[in-house]
Amino acid sequence: MWPRGAMDNASAYGAEDYPHLVNSTLPSHLPTTSAPPPPSSIPILKPDTSSPCDLIEEAAALHCIGPLVDYAADLSNNVLHPPLSAVEMTCDKYNQYMMCTQGVRPDCRQSRAPNIEFMYETICEEKFAAIMKEEKACLLEVENDKNVKECFVNKTNTLRDETPDTVPTPTQNYECTVIQAYVDCLIEREETTCRDAVKIEISFLSMLAKRNSEARCELNTDATKARPKAQQLEECETQGNCKCRLPGYYYEAARKKCLDVDECESLSSGCSQKCVNLPGTFECTCDQRFYKLAADNRSCERIDQSPMWLFFAHGQSVWNISTDGKSFQLQRAGLQKTAMIDIDVKENRLYYADIGANVIERMNIEGTFPQAVQRFDVDGLEGIAVDWIGRNLYSLRREDVLVQSLDGRFRQSVYKNVMKLPRSIALHPAKGIMFVTDWSANAFIAAASMDGSHFRKIVTERITWPNAVAVDVFAEKIYWADAFLDTIESANMDGSGRRIIIADAGSVPHVFGLAIADDFLYWTDWTYRGILRANKHSGENITVLAQTALLPYSLKVFHKTLQPEETSTCATRGCDQLCLLGENGAATCACGEGFDLQTDGKTCRSNCTESQIECGGADPKCISKIYLCDGLAQCSNQADELNCPPRICLPGQFQCHDNRKCLPPGGLCDDVADCADSSDEQYCPHKTAPRGEFVLNSPSRKERSADYQDNHL
């Protein structure tokens, strides 16, 4: 992290190494900065008629610029610019900013924050960005050098104590003086490692200083100052036995050198959220929007101490329970077969899939009447997840990953034929990534872009029945439970850094649902028929919070901290039906089934097939004719229930077209003609097996799902 100021030439320290930084041409639109004289009286403000912005453009530009300056949120840190070690994230933010301001004229946008724009343009310049990526580790080491930080704070505090007429001079303004102070601290840095990173930092500061020719900021980057010799870390006896003089290092005999212990990699740090490795030590950090670092310098304490609540599916009902297990409340009763739930904190809603009634519903947590989101294709559903930023609902069904709007109006398969026996899904909307599990013969956990652009398996070994997966959005880790191996494990979001949290058949004999909040793991277990909790780092302090009469299923934690609001690119995309978040801040417009995306990348036009019926009116969509005249209106204008023959079946059941037999939803499109006229297979996308022909189900599916189906609901 850095201070805030200005810079100039890097001639003596690194400019020759990175000449394209110093010699780059500055954008002509950047104005100079100078302090106005103090007013003799309070002026009457008048509109600036020379401004290149109108009122709407100015408001939009200022709204979009916010994320670019969050690095300076804590002014006490004297931050000069975003950390160069995080160049990928920095440039992602800049790209999001450019997308956010698409409707703002360039001259208006550039006039609102010219220095900020120039700084980000410089960082994201292709050659410079490539250099920073190569030196990422060293840049991070320099940025976190405590001696440099302390040096700069001391120097800037001294400058603040000086009178104004002693600081700015005709040849050097206050900004330049502050930057020079930081350059001096970099040059005086005691560590001899990462010299190239220091050169990059000074070169960048010089570039910023040179942006304003009228400021005449001449930085002194002479590196010939006497540098104190670093004390050797190794201490060796006459017999040749060596050790490290300071803690946080270990002696490697092969290299005869003391090396830094990476406490973050070894997980010995015990940080609640993020860990930054430093020479000889480490530093824990917390998301400052919602947490503060505790006195132990490891734990993150939640700022909003309002109580959290656990919601869990119970087959024929959904309940909520306090995190101490002392308070129960029935949330929804009268269900048939409900195992999958999720919550939306923003709208205070509960979502659940009742596969027995073939419906996905949502209801206000305060207890208002439920609203149907979807009344078809719910059989075989294996997990739902709310995208609280993009405002969509994701689900797993058979071989596909589906996405639909929260009200259910538009739905599409975002990934087709990627699953065999899907089981669980979890989202990290801020990163545009979803995580899905499959418990087939070749079980896996996959990470996939939420816009359907990239699907990759990240865990494929030592995994059998990954019943549940959850995302720690603050630590950027995933957790999963394996009901066959009786383990709960964690890993980074790319599958690296895998480790076992709990491996004990007596503690986690058959986990079904899993959730994370603060420093705790919560899960439901079929063997215990209960809800349990443990420390998410060590797996210790396992506590049974409650036991249930029936098998407990999916589990979620309700608290606004756990679904942090973010500025969504979807807000400015203007998508006609669906807006899907992607990685690196991307957002893509998409259309529901039976609609095609037009050339403008936003508008959707109907393209229903012969096997579909088009719903008109205010709820345009295409639904399969398999649901025609099933007694349940899928179209808001009742188009699917008009001119129907008399029904002999219950609502939701399929009535064979010869009106002789009723079938449950699960009997449709299963490759077996159950109706005498084969009408239950008529509008399916695959070939129908002739009546009387034996159809062999997949052995792996039969065998692997037997235990689950026997106990499922």
XYZ file of C-alpha atoms in Angstrom:
713
model
C 0.000 0.000 0.000
C 1.227 3.456 -0.810
C 1.104 7.186 0.019
C -0.466 9.831 -2.203
C 1.497 12.416 -4.252
C 3.500 13.169 -7.430
C 6.724 12.037 -9.180
C 9.279 12.697 -11.949
C 12.346 11.308 -13.584
C 13.781 7.936 -12.680
C 17.173 8.588 -14.221
C 19.442 7.379 -11.448
C 17.334 4.533 -10.195
C 15.720 2.418 -12.824
C 14.630 4.746 -15.651
C 17.134 3.199 -18.003
C 15.659 -0.207 -17.173
C 12.129 0.876 -18.116
C 12.557 3.672 -20.678
C 9.043 3.346 -22.085
C 7.713 4.581 -18.739
C 9.656 7.809 -18.652
C 9.464 8.612 -22.363
C 5.765 7.874 -22.884
C 3.734 10.737 -24.279
C 1.250 12.139 -21.787
C -2.404 12.465 -22.838
C -3.042 16.054 -23.856
C -6.413 16.216 -22.158
C -4.956 16.026 -18.647
C -5.150 19.449 -16.976
C -2.608 20.772 -14.535
C -3.376 21.107 -10.839
C -2.701 24.197 -8.782
C -4.162 25.520 -5.564
C -6.536 28.533 -5.942
C -5.943 31.613 -3.807
C -8.006 31.805 -0.603
C -11.287 33.637 -1.172
C -11.749 36.960 0.524
C -15.456 36.272 0.916
C -17.877 33.438 0.395
C -18.686 33.398 -3.345
C -22.080 32.783 -4.890
C -21.789 29.540 -6.812
C -22.959 29.555 -10.406
C -23.211 26.680 -12.885
C -20.038 26.063 -14.857
C -21.252 26.662 -18.383
C -17.867 25.580 -19.752
C -18.132 22.074 -18.269
C -18.073 19.306 -20.908
C -20.637 17.350 -18.868
C -24.346 17.663 -18.483
C -25.944 16.844 -15.134
C -26.675 13.190 -15.943
C -23.244 12.499 -17.413
C -21.466 14.037 -14.444
C -23.488 11.965 -11.965
C -22.794 8.787 -13.971
C -19.061 9.515 -14.229
C -18.728 10.168 -10.501
C -20.714 7.027 -9.698
C -18.465 4.860 -11.853
C -15.178 6.310 -10.563
C -15.790 5.062 -6.996
C -14.152 1.610 -7.269
C -11.018 3.155 -8.820
C -10.235 5.124 -5.670
C -11.096 2.571 -3.004
C -7.350 2.019 -2.482
C -7.292 5.444 -0.791
C -10.262 4.784 1.509
C -8.026 4.988 4.579
C -6.256 8.344 4.264
C -4.075 7.558 7.270
C -2.155 5.075 5.101
C -0.935 7.884 2.791
C -1.660 5.740 -0.242
C -0.217 7.137 -3.474
C -1.612 4.596 -5.934
C -3.126 1.105 -6.158
C -0.710 -1.731 -5.345
C 1.278 -2.605 -8.457
C 1.380 -6.245 -7.350
C -2.378 -6.426 -7.993
C -2.102 -5.288 -11.605
C -4.666 -7.819 -12.861
C -7.293 -6.670 -10.380
C -6.421 -3.026 -10.992
C -6.872 -3.356 -14.744
C -10.096 -5.323 -14.249
C -11.431 -2.368 -12.269
C -10.353 0.015 -15.006
C -12.094 -2.084 -17.647
C -15.251 -2.115 -15.531
C -14.984 1.653 -15.184
C -14.756 2.076 -18.964
C -17.795 -0.177 -19.418
C -19.701 1.660 -16.711
C -19.081 5.009 -18.452
C -19.993 3.864 -21.956
C -22.846 6.365 -22.083
C -20.638 9.279 -20.994
C -18.813 11.380 -23.567
C -15.018 10.920 -23.355
C -14.276 14.617 -22.761
C -16.757 14.646 -19.882
C -15.442 11.409 -18.382
C -11.816 12.522 -18.593
C -12.566 15.885 -17.016
C -13.947 14.380 -13.794
C -10.812 12.525 -12.648
C -7.952 13.140 -15.082
C -5.172 12.148 -12.686
C -6.883 8.901 -11.724
C -7.513 7.987 -15.359
C -3.910 8.746 -16.274
C -2.640 6.597 -13.418
C -4.761 3.596 -14.436
C -3.888 4.031 -18.113
C -0.214 3.948 -17.170
C -0.525 0.845 -14.979
C -2.515 -1.015 -17.633
C -0.203 -0.104 -20.494
C 0.611 -3.489 -22.035
C 4.407 -3.544 -21.610
C 4.358 -2.075 -18.132
C 1.604 -4.449 -16.999
C 3.616 -7.425 -18.291
C 6.663 -6.314 -16.268
C 4.585 -5.948 -13.120
C 3.077 -9.409 -13.552
C 6.574 -10.910 -13.770
C 7.632 -9.116 -10.586
C 4.348 -9.652 -8.715
C 5.863 -11.485 -5.740
C 8.636 -8.940 -5.256
C 6.299 -5.993 -5.694
C 4.143 -7.426 -2.930
C 7.216 -7.789 -0.712
C 8.196 -4.163 -1.281
C 4.651 -2.926 -0.734
C 4.465 -4.723 2.613
C 7.924 -3.760 3.836
C 7.159 -2.450 7.319
C 10.359 -0.405 7.478
C 9.465 1.431 4.277
C 5.957 2.086 5.552
C 7.228 3.409 8.866
C 9.832 5.555 7.134
C 7.250 7.159 4.881
C 4.759 7.794 7.675
C 7.467 9.514 9.702
C 8.563 11.670 6.782
C 5.026 12.722 5.813
C 4.115 13.468 9.427
C 7.120 15.771 9.572
C 5.978 17.507 6.396
C 2.508 18.093 7.839
C 3.999 19.755 10.875
C 5.849 22.262 8.730
C 4.234 25.611 7.888
C 2.817 25.984 4.373
C 5.385 28.562 3.335
C 8.239 26.175 4.094
C 7.027 23.344 1.867
C 5.831 24.401 -1.557
C 8.478 26.336 -3.451
C 8.554 27.780 -6.961
C 10.331 24.633 -8.101
C 8.677 21.922 -6.016
C 5.066 21.665 -4.797
C 3.798 19.749 -1.790
C 2.757 16.748 -3.876
C 6.253 16.421 -5.275
C 7.758 16.683 -1.795
C 5.579 13.839 -0.546
C 6.506 11.632 -3.486
C 10.174 12.398 -2.999
C 9.816 11.300 0.608
C 8.516 7.915 -0.503
C 11.258 7.548 -3.127
C 13.834 8.268 -0.400
C 12.322 5.521 1.767
C 12.523 3.062 -1.121
C 16.159 3.946 -1.757
C 16.993 3.604 1.944
C 15.296 0.203 2.124
C 17.512 -2.161 4.093
C 16.523 -5.349 2.314
C 18.747 -6.108 -0.665
C 16.187 -8.402 -2.277
C 13.701 -7.429 -4.982
C 15.771 -4.565 -6.368
C 13.953 -4.743 -9.711
C 10.641 -4.271 -7.934
C 12.003 -1.135 -6.281
C 13.086 0.130 -9.705
C 9.597 -0.485 -11.087
C 8.026 1.416 -8.202
C 10.340 4.383 -8.567
C 9.917 4.394 -12.344
C 6.146 4.511 -11.930
C 6.373 7.317 -9.383
C 8.575 9.207 -11.803
C 6.026 8.715 -14.539
C 3.268 10.117 -12.386
C 5.412 13.083 -11.434
C 6.144 13.889 -15.064
C 2.458 13.935 -16.022
C 2.305 17.671 -15.233
C 5.045 19.645 -16.947
C 4.133 22.885 -15.169
C 4.621 21.361 -11.715
C 8.375 20.989 -12.391
C 8.699 18.003 -10.070
C 12.322 16.868 -10.241
C 12.733 13.679 -8.235
C 16.116 12.754 -6.844
C 16.494 9.038 -7.534
C 20.215 8.808 -6.801
C 20.787 5.338 -5.403
C 24.425 5.908 -4.396
C 23.530 6.755 -0.801
C 25.278 4.633 1.780
C 23.162 1.607 2.513
C 23.524 -0.167 5.844
C 24.728 -3.709 5.405
C 22.063 -6.246 6.226
C 22.913 -8.512 9.115
C 23.378 -12.108 8.038
C 20.473 -14.402 8.949
C 22.573 -17.529 9.237
C 24.414 -18.393 12.450
C 26.818 -21.318 12.163
C 28.892 -23.082 14.798
C 32.491 -24.142 14.233
C 31.253 -27.716 13.694
C 29.174 -26.466 10.763
C 25.746 -26.673 12.405
C 23.705 -23.677 11.283
C 20.445 -22.079 12.270
C 18.537 -18.887 11.517
C 19.044 -15.873 13.726
C 15.452 -14.610 13.380
C 12.101 -16.380 13.753
C 10.034 -16.865 10.633
C 12.930 -18.409 8.687
C 14.236 -21.942 8.250
C 17.724 -23.108 7.316
C 18.066 -25.062 4.082
C 21.264 -27.074 4.230
C 21.447 -27.696 0.485
C 21.567 -23.965 -0.254
C 23.291 -23.052 3.033
C 20.815 -20.259 3.422
C 17.941 -19.110 5.621
C 14.672 -18.990 3.711
C 11.406 -17.352 4.627
C 8.644 -19.523 6.083
C 5.452 -18.929 4.101
C 2.944 -19.034 6.930
C 0.094 -18.389 4.480
C 0.979 -21.416 2.377
C 1.437 -23.656 5.404
C -1.809 -22.315 6.912
C -0.078 -21.840 10.255
C -1.182 -18.210 10.210
C -4.776 -19.024 11.151
C -6.059 -15.929 9.354
C -9.843 -15.704 9.213
C -9.850 -14.286 5.696
C -6.768 -13.152 3.743
C -3.122 -13.773 4.585
C -0.166 -11.778 3.248
C 3.243 -13.408 3.607
C 6.073 -11.051 4.611
C 9.799 -11.687 5.131
C 10.023 -13.509 8.445
C 6.377 -12.969 9.308
C 2.866 -12.588 7.886
C -0.107 -10.272 8.088
C -3.816 -11.103 8.296
C -6.332 -8.805 6.625
C -10.122 -8.568 6.679
C -12.723 -7.153 4.330
C -12.983 -3.702 5.887
C -16.548 -3.192 4.652
C -17.908 -5.802 7.044
C -15.111 -6.925 9.385
C -12.349 -5.570 11.566
C -9.160 -7.310 12.632
C -9.440 -8.642 16.174
C -6.911 -8.138 18.946
C -5.252 -11.471 18.110
C -4.345 -10.020 14.653
C -5.767 -13.163 13.062
C -9.518 -13.268 13.525
C -11.968 -11.046 11.683
C -14.771 -9.663 13.830
C -18.037 -8.910 12.081
C -19.012 -5.249 12.427
C -22.741 -5.921 12.122
C -23.459 -8.049 15.166
C -27.116 -8.684 14.320
C -27.886 -12.413 14.685
C -27.397 -14.922 11.894
C -30.047 -17.552 11.132
C -29.735 -21.007 9.625
C -32.356 -22.197 7.126
C -32.590 -25.891 6.331
C -34.837 -28.147 4.247
C -36.649 -30.910 6.103
C -38.398 -32.833 3.355
C -41.985 -31.676 3.866
C -41.012 -28.340 5.423
C -38.377 -25.624 5.721
C -37.207 -24.359 9.125
C -34.933 -21.676 10.488
C -32.817 -21.994 13.596
C -30.515 -19.667 15.532
C -26.772 -20.337 15.279
C -26.689 -21.435 18.913
C -29.455 -23.974 18.279
C -31.748 -22.547 20.957
C -34.488 -21.088 18.774
C -36.504 -22.940 16.084
C -39.160 -21.567 13.763
C -41.210 -23.236 11.032
C -40.725 -21.266 7.811
C -42.783 -23.266 5.292
C -44.966 -26.325 5.760
C -47.147 -28.462 3.508
C -44.422 -29.375 1.023
C -44.023 -32.776 -0.637
C -40.335 -33.403 -1.380
C -38.072 -30.427 -0.691
C -34.314 -30.830 -0.333
C -32.833 -27.783 -2.114
C -33.071 -24.210 -0.818
C -31.263 -20.887 -1.079
C -31.818 -17.350 0.168
C -31.715 -13.835 -1.275
C -30.792 -11.315 1.395
C -31.446 -8.281 -0.801
C -35.147 -9.059 -1.228
C -35.459 -11.043 2.002
C -36.662 -14.149 0.155
C -36.381 -17.897 0.523
C -36.172 -20.069 -2.622
C -36.902 -23.796 -2.538
C -37.535 -26.634 -4.996
C -40.374 -29.046 -4.248
C -39.682 -31.869 -6.674
C -42.726 -33.772 -5.441
C -45.001 -30.941 -6.585
C -42.759 -30.200 -9.607
C -42.377 -26.550 -8.639
C -39.746 -23.992 -7.608
C -41.214 -21.378 -5.287
C -40.061 -18.309 -3.423
C -41.504 -16.550 -0.413
C -40.742 -13.584 1.759
C -38.965 -14.662 4.927
C -41.466 -12.682 6.955
C -43.995 -15.333 5.890
C -45.996 -13.989 2.952
C -47.685 -16.376 0.524
C -45.335 -18.338 -1.757
C -44.967 -17.418 -5.415
C -44.278 -20.031 -8.096
C -41.060 -19.408 -10.008
C -41.299 -22.506 -12.208
C -43.937 -25.216 -12.598
C -42.231 -27.627 -14.982
C -38.918 -29.467 -15.429
C -38.305 -29.505 -11.676
C -38.066 -33.301 -11.398
C -34.427 -34.352 -11.151
C -33.332 -30.949 -9.831
C -30.176 -31.223 -7.701
C -29.318 -27.873 -6.176
C -30.263 -24.211 -6.564
C -28.196 -21.070 -5.968
C -29.147 -17.383 -5.981
C -26.899 -14.926 -7.814
C -27.499 -11.969 -5.516
C -25.575 -9.540 -7.757
C -26.710 -10.471 -11.278
C -30.210 -11.316 -9.941
C -30.516 -14.822 -11.375
C -31.216 -18.329 -10.092
C -28.877 -21.189 -11.054
C -29.714 -24.884 -10.758
C -28.487 -28.372 -11.658
C -30.771 -30.766 -13.509
C -29.616 -34.025 -15.037
C -26.717 -33.254 -17.403
C -27.173 -29.481 -17.508
C -26.487 -26.341 -15.517
C -29.438 -23.952 -15.832
C -29.934 -20.255 -15.183
C -33.171 -18.304 -15.015
C -34.369 -14.909 -13.886
C -35.409 -14.772 -10.246
C -39.063 -14.515 -11.226
C -38.698 -17.528 -13.538
C -39.775 -15.751 -16.708
C -36.655 -16.625 -18.713
C -34.526 -19.742 -18.475
C -31.722 -21.346 -20.460
C -29.068 -24.047 -20.157
C -25.826 -22.224 -19.470
C -23.879 -25.517 -19.772
C -25.219 -28.630 -21.517
C -24.084 -32.238 -21.055
C -21.333 -31.424 -18.557
C -22.749 -33.407 -15.615
C -23.619 -37.061 -15.030
C -24.871 -37.193 -11.447
C -24.988 -33.549 -10.330
C -25.286 -32.912 -6.642
C -24.480 -29.393 -5.349
C -23.886 -25.848 -6.588
C -22.475 -22.675 -4.990
C -21.731 -19.222 -6.429
C -19.198 -16.430 -6.013
C -21.009 -13.721 -8.026
C -18.386 -11.034 -7.354
C -15.891 -13.241 -9.208
C -18.426 -14.501 -11.773
C -17.649 -18.127 -10.847
C -19.839 -21.075 -9.878
C -18.773 -24.360 -8.290
C -20.615 -27.613 -8.996
C -20.124 -31.179 -7.778
C -20.801 -34.500 -9.499
C -20.885 -37.860 -7.684
C -20.783 -40.183 -10.678
C -18.148 -42.921 -11.114
C -15.709 -40.176 -12.117
C -16.666 -37.717 -9.398
C -15.411 -34.156 -9.597
C -15.744 -30.547 -8.485
C -15.769 -27.998 -11.287
C -15.332 -24.240 -11.404
C -17.230 -22.529 -14.213
C -17.836 -19.020 -15.444
C -21.386 -17.989 -14.627
C -21.883 -16.718 -18.191
C -21.304 -20.174 -19.684
C -17.938 -19.366 -21.237
C -15.568 -21.693 -19.369
C -16.060 -24.993 -17.497
C -13.053 -26.698 -15.880
C -12.725 -29.547 -13.374
C -10.554 -28.507 -10.432
C -10.819 -31.532 -8.095
C -10.815 -35.019 -9.618
C -8.709 -37.141 -7.242
C -9.527 -38.537 -3.788
C -13.174 -37.643 -4.206
C -16.199 -39.983 -4.279
C -19.501 -38.505 -3.059
C -19.084 -34.696 -2.952
C -22.501 -34.112 -1.402
C -22.092 -30.423 -0.624
C -19.989 -27.440 -1.693
C -19.822 -23.932 -0.228
C -17.805 -20.777 -0.963
C -16.084 -18.553 1.588
C -16.349 -15.317 -0.403
C -14.072 -13.384 1.966
C -11.245 -15.924 2.189
C -11.807 -16.920 -1.473
C -11.802 -20.621 -0.676
C -14.186 -23.474 -1.311
C -15.239 -26.155 1.167
C -16.858 -29.479 0.352
C -18.056 -32.579 2.157
C -17.565 -36.138 0.893
C -20.267 -38.447 2.286
C -18.358 -41.590 1.256
C -14.904 -40.626 2.554
C -16.424 -38.959 5.650
C -14.413 -35.778 5.229
C -14.789 -32.029 4.961
C -12.028 -30.426 2.896
C -11.060 -26.998 1.584
C -9.035 -25.564 -1.305
C -8.331 -22.373 -3.153
C -10.821 -21.489 -5.867
C -8.609 -23.067 -8.532
C -8.377 -26.347 -6.619
C -4.862 -25.743 -5.293
C -3.925 -25.650 -1.609
C -6.190 -28.577 -0.814
C -6.353 -29.721 2.799
C -8.542 -31.817 5.060
C -10.481 -29.973 7.770
C -12.289 -32.945 9.315
C -11.629 -36.631 8.600
C -13.613 -38.621 11.118
C -16.457 -41.040 10.439
C -17.726 -40.346 13.935
C -17.987 -36.601 13.313
C -19.061 -36.369 9.666
C -20.562 -39.782 8.809
C -22.987 -38.551 6.126
C -23.003 -34.793 5.394
C -25.702 -33.499 3.049
C -25.710 -29.669 3.298
C -22.818 -27.301 4.059
C -22.534 -23.552 4.751
C -19.883 -21.072 5.972
C -20.242 -17.983 8.129
C -17.497 -16.052 9.939
C -15.072 -18.663 11.339
C -17.554 -21.536 11.417
C -18.662 -24.415 9.221
C -22.289 -25.511 9.529
C -23.588 -28.754 8.086
C -26.501 -31.199 8.134
C -25.821 -34.878 8.699
C -28.112 -37.819 7.930
C -26.575 -40.179 10.473
C -26.922 -37.686 13.313
C -30.184 -36.369 11.842
C -28.986 -33.022 12.994
C -27.228 -29.716 12.380
C -23.596 -29.388 13.478
C -20.912 -26.705 13.681
C -17.104 -26.591 13.872
C -14.169 -24.217 13.391
C -13.537 -23.757 9.662
C -9.728 -23.742 10.025
C -9.077 -26.652 12.352
C -12.347 -28.595 12.400
C -12.231 -28.443 16.180
C -15.035 -27.759 18.677
C -17.615 -29.856 16.808
C -21.009 -29.063 18.304
C -24.427 -30.569 17.629
C -26.738 -27.551 17.446
C -29.987 -29.442 16.952
C -31.427 -32.790 15.982
C -34.354 -33.282 13.621
C -37.204 -35.748 13.349
C -36.622 -36.386 9.636
C -33.505 -36.274 7.481
C -32.133 -32.702 7.164
C -31.124 -31.559 3.686
C -29.808 -28.304 2.210
C -28.531 -25.669 4.665
C -28.008 -21.890 4.225
C -27.007 -19.018 6.532
C -28.986 -15.784 6.398
C -27.173 -12.492 7.060
C -26.598 -9.454 4.863
C -22.837 -9.663 5.431
C -22.708 -13.010 3.617
C -24.125 -11.610 0.370
C -22.146 -8.369 -0.023
C -23.589 -5.944 -2.525
C -21.352 -5.055 -5.459
C -21.706 -2.683 -8.374
C -22.944 -4.881 -11.196
C -22.048 -4.318 -14.834
C -25.508 -5.719 -15.579
C -27.009 -2.485 -14.284
C -25.742 -0.665 -17.384
C -25.925 -3.446 -19.969
C -29.610 -3.001 -20.813
C -30.247 -6.716 -21.410
C -33.696 -7.660 -22.679
C -34.074 -10.902 -20.692
C -31.012 -12.284 -18.866
C -27.707 -10.721 -17.849
C -25.042 -13.272 -16.927
C -21.983 -12.342 -14.887
C -18.612 -13.596 -16.060
C -15.071 -13.594 -14.757
C -12.942 -10.441 -14.620
C -16.002 -8.220 -14.277
C -17.601 -9.312 -17.560
C -21.358 -9.359 -18.129
C -23.177 -10.878 -21.104
C -26.771 -10.572 -22.277
C -28.576 -13.851 -22.914
C -32.048 -15.044 -23.859
C -34.412 -17.644 -22.478
C -35.271 -20.886 -24.220
C -36.893 -20.310 -27.598
C -35.380 -16.861 -28.066
C -32.396 -15.722 -30.092
C -30.044 -12.884 -29.164
C -30.062 -10.215 -31.838
C -27.051 -8.466 -33.388
C -27.229 -5.612 -30.877
C -26.212 -8.094 -28.172
C -29.157 -7.081 -25.979
C -32.507 -7.782 -27.637
C -34.189 -11.204 -27.755
C -36.544 -12.449 -30.459
C -38.813 -15.490 -30.299
C -37.716 -18.644 -32.134
C -39.966 -21.374 -30.712
C -39.623 -24.801 -32.332
C -42.435 -27.053 -33.547
C -42.278 -28.964 -30.263
C -42.827 -25.774 -28.217
C -45.683 -23.387 -27.589
C -45.076 -19.639 -27.380
C -46.527 -17.793 -24.423
C -47.610 -14.322 -25.415
C -48.650 -11.288 -23.446
C -46.451 -9.804 -20.749
C -44.615 -13.081 -20.149
C -43.168 -14.159 -23.521
C -41.414 -17.516 -23.452
C -41.334 -20.916 -25.120
C -42.392 -24.049 -23.255
C -42.450 -27.647 -24.404
C -45.760 -28.966 -25.698
C -45.273 -31.811 -23.233
C -46.825 -29.441 -20.671
C -49.764 -28.511 -22.874
C -53.078 -29.058 -21.075
C -51.495 -30.459 -17.889
C -53.880 -28.545 -15.638
C -51.209 -26.004 -14.604
C -50.879 -22.731 -16.484
C -47.225 -22.233 -17.430
C -48.087 -19.136 -19.502
C -49.367 -16.033 -17.756
C -51.966 -15.639 -20.525
C -53.140 -19.282 -20.095
C -52.143 -20.077 -23.715
C -51.026 -23.582 -22.721
C -54.387 -24.424 -21.112
C -56.792 -23.240 -23.830
C -59.067 -25.615 -25.825
C -58.047 -28.622 -23.739
C -59.961 -31.929 -23.482
C -61.595 -32.835 -20.138
C -58.983 -33.794 -17.553
C -59.064 -37.078 -15.712
C -55.677 -36.517 -13.996
C -54.544 -34.370 -11.094
C -52.990 -30.972 -11.842
C -49.324 -31.382 -12.708
C -49.723 -34.964 -13.900
C -49.305 -35.811 -17.564
C -52.479 -37.053 -19.205
C -51.792 -39.412 -22.100
C -53.253 -38.049 -25.297
C -55.566 -41.063 -25.551
C -56.956 -39.954 -22.129
C -56.395 -43.437 -20.645
C -53.517 -42.953 -18.225
C -51.950 -40.395 -15.836
C -48.188 -40.100 -15.334
C -46.077 -38.202 -12.775
C -43.637 -35.582 -14.173
C -40.701 -37.941 -13.656
C -42.185 -40.372 -16.155
C -41.827 -37.988 -19.085
C -39.010 -38.138 -21.622
C -37.310 -41.072 -19.900
C -36.821 -43.102 -23.089
C -39.692 -45.415 -22.116
C -43.122 -44.994 -23.701
C -45.504 -45.365 -20.737
C -48.585 -44.233 -22.700
C -50.161 -46.591 -25.214
C -49.898 -43.852 -27.838
C -46.306 -42.915 -26.735
C -47.451 -39.331 -26.197
C -45.280 -39.051 -23.068
C -42.240 -39.216 -25.378
C -43.672 -37.286 -28.303
C -42.065 -33.876 -27.811
C -38.747 -35.007 -26.349
C -35.455 -34.088 -28.025
C -34.212 -37.703 -28.082
C -35.327 -40.910 -29.795
C -38.250 -42.745 -28.232
C -37.935 -46.429 -27.385
C -40.750 -48.497 -28.938
C -43.269 -49.804 -26.449
C -42.273 -53.199 -25.054
C -38.530 -52.774 -25.749
C -36.350 -53.077 -22.645
C -34.230 -49.970 -21.985
C -31.099 -50.534 -19.933
C -30.330 -47.729 -17.499
C -26.732 -46.739 -16.878
C -25.223 -49.177 -14.345
C -23.155 -46.440 -12.725
C -26.221 -44.246 -12.315
C -28.272 -47.099 -10.849
C -25.635 -48.286 -8.439
C -24.392 -44.886 -7.315
C -27.845 -43.403 -6.840
C -29.408 -46.344 -4.986
C -28.371 -45.180 -1.535
C -29.403 -41.631 -2.269
C -32.807 -42.528 -3.749
C -33.627 -44.861 -0.853
C -33.100 -42.037 1.621
C -33.901 -39.006 -0.498
C -37.090 -37.544 0.936
